[in-house]
PDB file of C-alpha atoms in Angstrom:
ATOM      1  CA  MET A 245       0.000   0.000   0.000  1.00  0.00           C
ATOM      2  CA  GLY A 246       2.874   2.342   0.703  1.00  0.00           C
ATOM      3  CA  GLY A 247       4.086   1.982  -2.848  1.00  0.00           C
ATOM      4  CA  THR A 248       0.643   2.781  -4.170  1.00  0.00           C
ATOM      5  CA  VAL A 249       0.441   5.900  -2.028  1.00  0.00           C
ATOM      6  CA  VAL A 250       3.900   7.073  -3.115  1.00  0.00           C
ATOM      7  CA  GLY A 251       3.098   6.357  -6.759  1.00  0.00           C
ATOM      8  CA  SER A 252      -0.216   8.163  -6.752  1.00  0.00           C
ATOM      9  CA  VAL A 253      -0.027  11.149  -4.378  1.00  0.00           C
ATOM     10  CA  GLY A 254       3.580  11.258  -3.201  1.00  0.00           C
ATOM     11  CA  ILE A 255       5.750  10.290  -0.284  1.00  0.00           C
ATOM     12  CA  ALA A 256       4.453  13.153   1.868  1.00  0.00           C
ATOM     13  CA  TYR A 257       1.164  11.281   2.347  1.00  0.00           C
ATOM     14  CA  VAL A 258       2.559   7.913   3.422  1.00  0.00           C
ATOM     15  CA  GLY A 259       2.186   8.809   7.109  1.00  0.00           C
ATOM     16  CA  ALA A 260      -1.388   9.978   6.659  1.00  0.00           C
ATOM     17  CA  ALA A 261      -2.266   6.794   4.765  1.00  0.00           C
ATOM     18  CA  GLY A 262      -0.651   4.700   7.511  1.00  0.00           C
ATOM     19  CA  ALA A 263      -2.645   6.564  10.148  1.00  0.00           C
ATOM     20  CA  ALA A 264      -5.859   6.002   8.200  1.00  0.00           C
ATOM     21  CA  PHE A 265      -5.177   2.257   7.951  1.00  0.00           C
ATOM     22  CA  SER A 266      -4.423   2.190  11.664  1.00  0.00           C
ATOM     23  CA  LEU A 267      -7.763   3.830  12.477  1.00  0.00           C
ATOM     24  CA  VAL A 268      -9.609   1.385  10.242  1.00  0.00           C
ATOM     25  CA  ALA A 269      -7.872  -1.545  11.956  1.00  0.00           C
ATOM     26  CA  TRP A 270      -8.772  -0.098  15.366  1.00  0.00           C
ATOM     27  CA  ALA A 271     -12.421   0.275  14.368  1.00  0.00           C
ATOM     28  CA  LEU A 272     -12.570  -3.282  13.009  1.00  0.00           C
ATOM     29  CA  THR A 273     -11.045  -4.572  16.237  1.00  0.00           C
ATOM     30  CA  LEU A 274     -13.759  -2.840  18.269  1.00  0.00           C
ATOM     31  CA  VAL A 275     -16.467  -4.261  16.005  1.00  0.00           C
ATOM     32  CA  THR A 276     -15.004  -7.755  16.369  1.00  0.00           C
ATOM     33  CA  ILE A 277     -14.924  -7.455  20.163  1.00  0.00           C
ATOM     34  CA  LYS A 278     -18.533  -6.246  20.221  1.00  0.00           C
ATOM     35  CA  LEU A 279     -19.661  -9.119  17.987  1.00  0.00           C
ATOM     36  CA  ALA A 280     -17.845 -11.676  20.143  1.00  0.00           C
ATOM     37  CA  ARG A 281     -19.487 -10.324  23.298  1.00  0.00           C
ATOM     38  CA  TRP A 282     -22.888 -10.306  21.606  1.00  0.00           C
ATOM     39  CA  GLU A 283     -22.436 -13.907  20.460  1.00  0.00           C
ATOM     40  CA  ARG A 284     -21.352 -15.001  23.937  1.00  0.00           C
ATOM     41  CA  ARG A 285     -24.415 -13.358  25.495  1.00  0.00           C
ATOM     42  CA  ARG A 286     -26.697 -14.878  22.880  1.00  0.00           C
ATOM     43  CA  GLN A 287     -25.329 -18.363  23.526  1.00  0.00           C
ATOM     44  CA  SER A 288     -25.637 -18.016  27.297  1.00  0.00           C
ATOM     45  CA  THR A 289     -29.318 -17.060  27.081  1.00  0.00           C
ATOM     46  CA  GLN A 290     -30.336 -19.948  24.821  1.00  0.00           C
ATOM     47  CA  PRO A 291     -31.560 -23.086  26.571  1.00  0.00           C
ATOM     48  CA  ARG A 292     -29.139 -25.936  26.239  1.00  0.00           C
ATOM     49  CA  MET A 293     -30.381 -29.124  24.627  1.00  0.00           C
ATOM     50  CA  GLN A 294     -29.655 -32.314  26.495  1.00  0.00           C
ATOM     51  CA  ALA A 295     -29.169 -35.662  24.809  1.00  0.00           C
TER      52      ALA A 295
END
């Protein structure tokens, strides 16, 4: 991605592009944590089937 940024807008924007990717990764991490907690809660409220 760094090469793409340098090739298209210049080396001055590599830091900004890196920061943007970092923020996207942070947001996706938060979404993943929320989904995992939601799934855990959903499984704990469902009645368990016994064999």
